Amino acid sequence: MAITIYTNEDIKPGAIAGEKIAIIGYGSQGRAHAQNLKDSGHDVIVGVRHGGTGWKHATEDGLATAEPADAVKDADIIAILTPDMVQAEVYKDIIEPNAKKGSALLFAHGFSIIYGRITPRDDMDVILVAPKGPGDLVRREFQRGRGVPSLFAIEKDVTGKARDRAMGYAKGNGGATGGLLETTFREETETDLFGEQAVLCGGAKELVIRGFNTLVDAGYQPEIAYFECLHELKLIVDLFYEGGISKMHHFISETAKWGALVSGPRVVNDETADRMKDVLNDIQSGEFARRWIEENEQGKPEYEALMQKDRDTQIEEVGARLRDRMAWLQASKPKAA
């Protein structure tokens, strides 16, 4: 049975009318959610530290601001959009002692709930609204009258309003314009972590770097290797995005199609699938979360070392030089949060 995709017409009119929304954190997602919800006519306040970067940007964007504890006090929906590793502290120190009874705690990712970082008060609804795209895209698509498809989930419904709150929030953020799908906290968390690690961020990055290195090690010019293994990837991903694998096949040459069909499985194969299963097992068992939490508690030494290793790759040095000459990229850089 196919999953239901909800649109604006499926959401109860005035689902969160009159409810005050506190956005805690003003990074990529926080900024997009706050602006979209305000533009949709909702009462929004941003909880940020006075004088900080978030306060400055939220004020410049014309949003009401307050210290996080003050923003939470009168809110009906509290969206915690800070990084995963600080959410437990934010909840314990700011939200738990100040949130009013019957308010809803809203997440954009279920990590803190699934891995026991936060145990919400018994009187609070616990809901999730997760746009399937970065904050900059969530904002841009909303401004175009479209929207980024979003997931929503209900972990706990104390007030009987949790579903309306989640769907109403998603509508205000553009998610129901893009298409709204129901999931669970666990499904969202585990699939999101897997996608990031095995395909979107980890898998794609390693494939690009190893392809680049293979060409350079064989004596080809690094600049040519960069265009072949990284730059042109966007063109192929855009075809995937617009029409799936079939559209990609339709718009590439016969030679490219034949090469893809016979050589793709030589690179990504059953051994790769077994490694992917290992990644998923670590996520499902909690091993990945345990290791990431422990890494943060130790000051992130391995994280920093691995990040520096990526920064020091030849493809990064070559790419920076080439991109500096691409005027269209300089003009389209999003405003820093």
Tab-separated table of N, CA, C and O in Angstrom, residues 52-124:
chain	number	residue	atom	x	y	z
A	52	GLY	N	24.392	37.736	20.515
A	52	GLY	CA	25.084	36.716	19.728
A	52	GLY	C	24.771	36.843	18.248
A	52	GLY	O	23.963	37.670	17.813
A	53	THR	N	25.412	35.977	17.458
A	53	THR	CA	25.211	36.000	16.009
A	53	THR	C	23.761	35.711	15.647
A	53	THR	O	23.189	36.365	14.765
A	54	GLY	N	23.160	34.722	16.326
A	54	GLY	CA	21.772	34.397	16.046
A	54	GLY	C	20.838	35.559	16.334
A	54	GLY	O	19.908	35.835	15.568
A	55	TRP	N	21.071	36.234	17.441
A	55	TRP	CA	20.264	37.412	17.804
A	55	TRP	C	20.384	38.477	16.722
A	55	TRP	O	19.384	39.058	16.285
A	56	LYS	N	21.602	38.731	16.291
A	56	LYS	CA	21.854	39.751	15.265
A	56	LYS	C	21.115	39.415	13.978
A	56	LYS	O	20.412	40.269	13.405
A	57	HIS	N	21.230	38.176	13.512
A	57	HIS	CA	20.586	37.807	12.259
A	57	HIS	C	19.066	37.792	12.373
A	57	HIS	O	18.365	38.242	11.460
A	58	ALA	N	18.544	37.291	13.487
A	58	ALA	CA	17.087	37.243	13.665
A	58	ALA	C	16.505	38.649	13.708
A	58	ALA	O	15.444	38.921	13.133
A	59	THR	N	17.204	39.554	14.384
A	59	THR	CA	16.748	40.948	14.455
A	59	THR	C	16.784	41.586	13.077
A	59	THR	O	15.839	42.280	12.669
A	60	GLU	N	17.862	41.365	12.347
A	60	GLU	CA	17.973	41.903	10.988
A	60	GLU	C	16.878	41.352	10.086
A	60	GLU	O	16.408	42.047	9.169
A	61	ASP	N	16.450	40.128	10.343
A	61	ASP	CA	15.408	39.495	9.537
A	61	ASP	C	13.997	39.911	9.955
A	61	ASP	O	13.009	39.424	9.400
A	62	GLY	N	13.917	40.790	10.949
A	62	GLY	CA	12.619	41.319	11.365
A	62	GLY	C	11.818	40.412	12.270
A	62	GLY	O	10.589	40.545	12.363
A	63	LEU	N	12.489	39.516	12.970
A	63	LEU	CA	11.803	38.578	13.854
A	63	LEU	C	11.896	39.009	15.305
A	63	LEU	O	12.890	39.610	15.729
A	64	ALA	N	10.859	38.697	16.076
A	64	ALA	CA	10.897	38.960	17.511
A	64	ALA	C	11.909	38.020	18.149
A	64	ALA	O	11.984	36.839	17.800
A	65	THR	N	12.696	38.537	19.088
A	65	THR	CA	13.725	37.737	19.738
A	65	THR	C	13.628	37.870	21.255
A	65	THR	O	13.109	38.860	21.777
A	66	ALA	N	14.152	36.862	21.924
A	66	ALA	CA	14.234	36.880	23.390
A	66	ALA	C	15.281	35.868	23.808
A	66	ALA	O	15.653	34.980	23.032
A	67	GLU	N	15.767	36.013	25.027
A	67	GLU	CA	16.631	34.975	25.577
A	67	GLU	C	15.847	33.657	25.543
A	67	GLU	O	14.623	33.647	25.733
A	68	PRO	N	16.508	32.529	25.284
A	68	PRO	CA	15.791	31.265	25.131
A	68	PRO	C	14.797	30.953	26.248
A	68	PRO	O	13.666	30.536	25.974
A	69	ALA	N	15.168	31.172	27.499
A	69	ALA	CA	14.261	30.861	28.614
A	69	ALA	C	13.006	31.714	28.556
A	69	ALA	O	11.901	31.244	28.863
A	70	ASP	N	13.151	32.968	28.164
A	70	ASP	CA	11.996	33.859	28.060
A	70	ASP	C	11.131	33.504	26.852
A	70	ASP	O	9.899	33.603	26.909
A	71	ALA	N	11.770	33.098	25.766
A	71	ALA	CA	11.017	32.735	24.566
A	71	ALA	C	10.133	31.517	24.814
A	71	ALA	O	9.028	31.407	24.278
A	72	VAL	N	10.603	30.610	25.631
A	72	VAL	CA	9.909	29.346	25.899
A	72	VAL	C	8.672	29.522	26.772
A	72	VAL	O	7.675	28.799	26.614
A	73	LYS	N	8.697	30.466	27.696
A	73	LYS	CA	7.690	30.553	28.763
A	73	LYS	C	6.247	30.597	28.286
A	73	LYS	O	5.379	29.943	28.863
A	74	ASP	N	5.964	31.365	27.250
A	74	ASP	CA	4.585	31.505	26.798
A	74	ASP	C	4.291	30.718	25.524
A	74	ASP	O	3.219	30.860	24.940
A	75	ALA	N	5.233	29.903	25.086
A	75	ALA	CA	5.084	29.221	23.795
A	75	ALA	C	4.193	27.993	23.898
A	75	ALA	O	4.237	27.246	24.881
A	76	ASP	N	3.409	27.785	22.853
A	76	ASP	CA	2.594	26.583	22.740
A	76	ASP	C	3.349	25.480	22.005
A	76	ASP	O	3.143	24.290	22.270
A	77	ILE	N	4.207	25.879	21.070
A	77	ILE	CA	5.056	24.950	20.328
A	77	ILE	C	6.497	25.420	20.472
A	77	ILE	O	6.812	26.582	20.183
A	78	ILE	N	7.362	24.539	20.934
A	78	ILE	CA	8.776	24.877	21.125
A	78	ILE	C	9.582	24.020	20.162
A	78	ILE	O	9.685	22.799	20.328
A	79	ALA	N	10.126	24.643	19.133
A	79	ALA	CA	10.923	23.926	18.137
A	79	ALA	C	12.385	24.007	18.539
A	79	ALA	O	12.977	25.088	18.542
A	80	ILE	N	12.961	22.873	18.889
A	80	ILE	CA	14.361	22.833	19.309
A	80	ILE	C	15.206	22.492	18.078
A	80	ILE	O	15.269	21.365	17.624
A	81	LEU	N	15.842	23.538	17.521
A	81	LEU	CA	16.552	23.421	16.254
A	81	LEU	C	18.042	23.722	16.412
A	81	LEU	O	18.697	24.197	15.487
A	82	THR	N	18.555	23.420	17.579
A	82	THR	CA	19.982	23.517	17.841
A	82	THR	C	20.657	22.212	17.391
A	82	THR	O	19.976	21.212	17.142
A	83	PRO	N	21.991	22.173	17.296
A	83	PRO	CA	22.664	20.915	16.938
A	83	PRO	C	22.332	19.791	17.911
A	83	PRO	O	22.082	20.029	19.102
A	84	ASP	N	22.350	18.566	17.425
A	84	ASP	CA	21.976	17.394	18.233
A	84	ASP	C	22.704	17.338	19.573
A	84	ASP	O	22.094	17.047	20.609
A	85	MET	N	24.005	17.589	19.563
A	85	MET	CA	24.806	17.368	20.760
A	85	MET	C	24.600	18.399	21.863
A	85	MET	O	25.063	18.206	22.980
A	86	VAL	N	23.908	19.502	21.582
A	86	VAL	CA	23.630	20.478	22.648
A	86	VAL	C	22.166	20.453	23.073
A	86	VAL	O	21.779	21.155	24.009
A	87	GLN	N	21.353	19.640	22.405
A	87	GLN	CA	19.923	19.653	22.700
A	87	GLN	C	19.589	19.198	24.110
A	87	GLN	O	18.678	19.746	24.745
A	88	ALA	N	20.295	18.199	24.615
A	88	ALA	CA	20.006	17.706	25.968
A	88	ALA	C	20.202	18.809	26.994
A	88	ALA	O	19.375	18.989	27.905
A	89	GLU	N	21.274	19.573	26.869
A	89	GLU	CA	21.542	20.670	27.801
A	89	GLU	C	20.513	21.778	27.650
A	89	GLU	O	20.031	22.337	28.640
A	90	VAL	N	20.159	22.094	26.396
A	90	VAL	CA	19.154	23.129	26.143
A	90	VAL	C	17.822	22.724	26.765
A	90	VAL	O	17.137	23.542	27.401
A	91	TYR	N	17.450	21.460	26.605
A	91	TYR	CA	16.183	21.008	27.179
A	91	TYR	C	16.216	21.083	28.707
A	91	TYR	O	15.301	21.639	29.337
A	92	LYS	N	17.268	20.524	29.304
A	92	LYS	CA	17.351	20.446	30.762
A	92	LYS	C	17.414	21.819	31.417
A	92	LYS	O	16.734	22.072	32.422
A	93	ASP	N	18.209	22.731	30.852
A	93	ASP	CA	18.448	24.024	31.487
A	93	ASP	C	17.431	25.089	31.119
A	93	ASP	O	17.189	26.014	31.906
A	94	ILE	N	16.847	24.979	29.930
A	94	ILE	CA	16.000	26.065	29.431
A	94	ILE	C	14.546	25.654	29.254
A	94	ILE	O	13.630	26.345	29.728
A	95	ILE	N	14.321	24.528	28.592
A	95	ILE	CA	12.950	24.169	28.237
A	95	ILE	C	12.202	23.514	29.393
A	95	ILE	O	11.092	23.948	29.745
A	96	GLU	N	12.783	22.502	29.988
A	96	GLU	CA	12.076	21.765	31.043
A	96	GLU	C	11.595	22.655	32.186
A	96	GLU	O	10.436	22.541	32.613
A	97	PRO	N	12.414	23.568	32.714
A	97	PRO	CA	11.938	24.381	33.837
A	97	PRO	C	11.040	25.554	33.452
A	97	PRO	O	10.410	26.157	34.320
A	98	ASN	N	10.940	25.862	32.152
A	98	ASN	CA	10.218	27.066	31.749
A	98	ASN	C	9.010	26.839	30.854
A	98	ASN	O	8.141	27.704	30.767
A	99	ALA	N	8.937	25.702	30.185
A	99	ALA	CA	7.828	25.454	29.266
A	99	ALA	C	6.520	25.319	30.034
A	99	ALA	O	6.468	24.707	31.104
A	100	LYS	N	5.462	25.879	29.467
A	100	LYS	CA	4.167	25.783	30.139
A	100	LYS	C	3.552	24.401	29.923
A	100	LYS	O	3.883	23.688	28.971
A	101	LYS	N	2.674	24.028	30.806
A	101	LYS	CA	2.020	22.730	30.739
A	101	LYS	C	1.211	22.617	29.446
A	101	LYS	O	0.517	23.556	29.042
A	102	GLY	N	1.326	21.450	28.800
A	102	GLY	CA	0.554	21.209	27.582
A	102	GLY	C	1.190	21.746	26.321
A	102	GLY	O	0.584	21.667	25.245
A	103	SER	N	2.388	22.279	26.418
A	103	SER	CA	3.066	22.749	25.209
A	103	SER	C	3.640	21.555	24.453
A	103	SER	O	3.711	20.439	24.972
A	104	ALA	N	4.038	21.797	23.218
A	104	ALA	CA	4.588	20.735	22.373
A	104	ALA	C	6.070	20.972	22.150
A	104	ALA	O	6.496	22.094	21.867
A	105	LEU	N	6.841	19.912	22.275
A	105	LEU	CA	8.268	19.959	21.975
A	105	LEU	C	8.444	19.382	20.577
A	105	LEU	O	8.108	18.234	20.315
A	106	LEU	N	8.958	20.216	19.665
A	106	LEU	CA	9.060	19.830	18.258
A	106	LEU	C	10.524	19.701	17.852
A	106	LEU	O	11.349	20.556	18.170
A	107	PHE	N	10.832	18.621	17.151
A	107	PHE	CA	12.182	18.364	16.649
A	107	PHE	C	12.166	18.322	15.125
A	107	PHE	O	11.139	18.020	14.506
A	108	ALA	N	13.326	18.592	14.516
A	108	ALA	CA	13.480	18.415	13.077
A	108	ALA	C	14.270	17.144	12.772
A	108	ALA	O	14.468	16.794	11.610
A	109	HIS	N	14.718	16.478	13.821
A	109	HIS	CA	15.449	15.210	13.699
A	109	HIS	C	15.281	14.490	15.026
A	109	HIS	O	15.344	15.111	16.088
A	110	GLY	N	15.083	13.165	14.987
A	110	GLY	CA	14.719	12.444	16.197
A	110	GLY	C	15.850	11.929	17.057
A	110	GLY	O	15.607	11.178	18.010
A	111	PHE	N	17.095	12.292	16.767
A	111	PHE	CA	18.258	11.750	17.458
A	111	PHE	C	18.127	11.822	18.980
A	111	PHE	O	18.349	10.823	19.684
A	112	SER	N	17.789	12.981	19.512
A	112	SER	CA	17.781	13.173	20.964
A	112	SER	C	16.734	12.321	21.669
A	112	SER	O	16.924	11.918	22.823
A	113	ILE	N	15.642	12.024	20.975
A	113	ILE	CA	14.596	11.184	21.556
A	113	ILE	C	14.943	9.706	21.412
A	113	ILE	O	14.886	8.938	22.388
A	114	ILE	N	15.318	9.285	20.227
A	114	ILE	CA	15.583	7.861	19.968
A	114	ILE	C	16.742	7.339	20.796
A	114	ILE	O	16.718	6.200	21.283
A	115	TYR	N	17.753	8.154	21.006
A	115	TYR	CA	18.927	7.687	21.735
A	115	TYR	C	18.946	8.149	23.191
A	115	TYR	O	19.986	8.128	23.847
A	116	GLY	N	17.767	8.541	23.695
A	116	GLY	CA	17.603	8.815	25.117
A	116	GLY	C	18.332	10.023	25.654
A	116	GLY	O	18.574	10.121	26.857
A	117	ARG	N	18.652	10.960	24.796
A	117	ARG	CA	19.334	12.180	25.247
A	117	ARG	C	18.368	13.103	25.988
A	117	ARG	O	18.769	13.849	26.869
A	118	ILE	N	17.097	13.070	25.595
A	118	ILE	CA	16.068	13.907	26.212
A	118	ILE	C	14.880	13.032	26.584
A	118	ILE	O	14.412	12.227	25.772
A	119	THR	N	14.393	13.198	27.807
A	119	THR	CA	13.141	12.576	28.235
A	119	THR	C	12.174	13.701	28.556
A	119	THR	O	12.252	14.332	29.617
A	120	PRO	N	11.276	14.032	27.631
A	120	PRO	CA	10.383	15.178	27.824
A	120	PRO	C	9.461	15.000	29.032
A	120	PRO	O	9.140	13.872	29.436
A	121	ARG	N	9.038	16.104	29.602
A	121	ARG	CA	8.077	16.068	30.700
A	121	ARG	C	6.808	15.347	30.272
A	121	ARG	O	6.420	15.368	29.102
A	122	ASP	N	6.133	14.738	31.232
A	122	ASP	CA	4.937	13.941	30.939
A	122	ASP	C	3.782	14.757	30.373
A	122	ASP	O	2.894	14.200	29.729
A	123	ASP	N	3.792	16.067	30.613
A	123	ASP	CA	2.661	16.892	30.175
A	123	ASP	C	2.864	17.480	28.778
A	123	ASP	O	2.015	18.225	28.290
A	124	MET	N	3.954	17.162	28.104
A	124	MET	CA	4.267	17.782	26.820
A	124	MET	C	4.006	16.843	25.639
A	124	MET	O	4.322	15.651	25.701
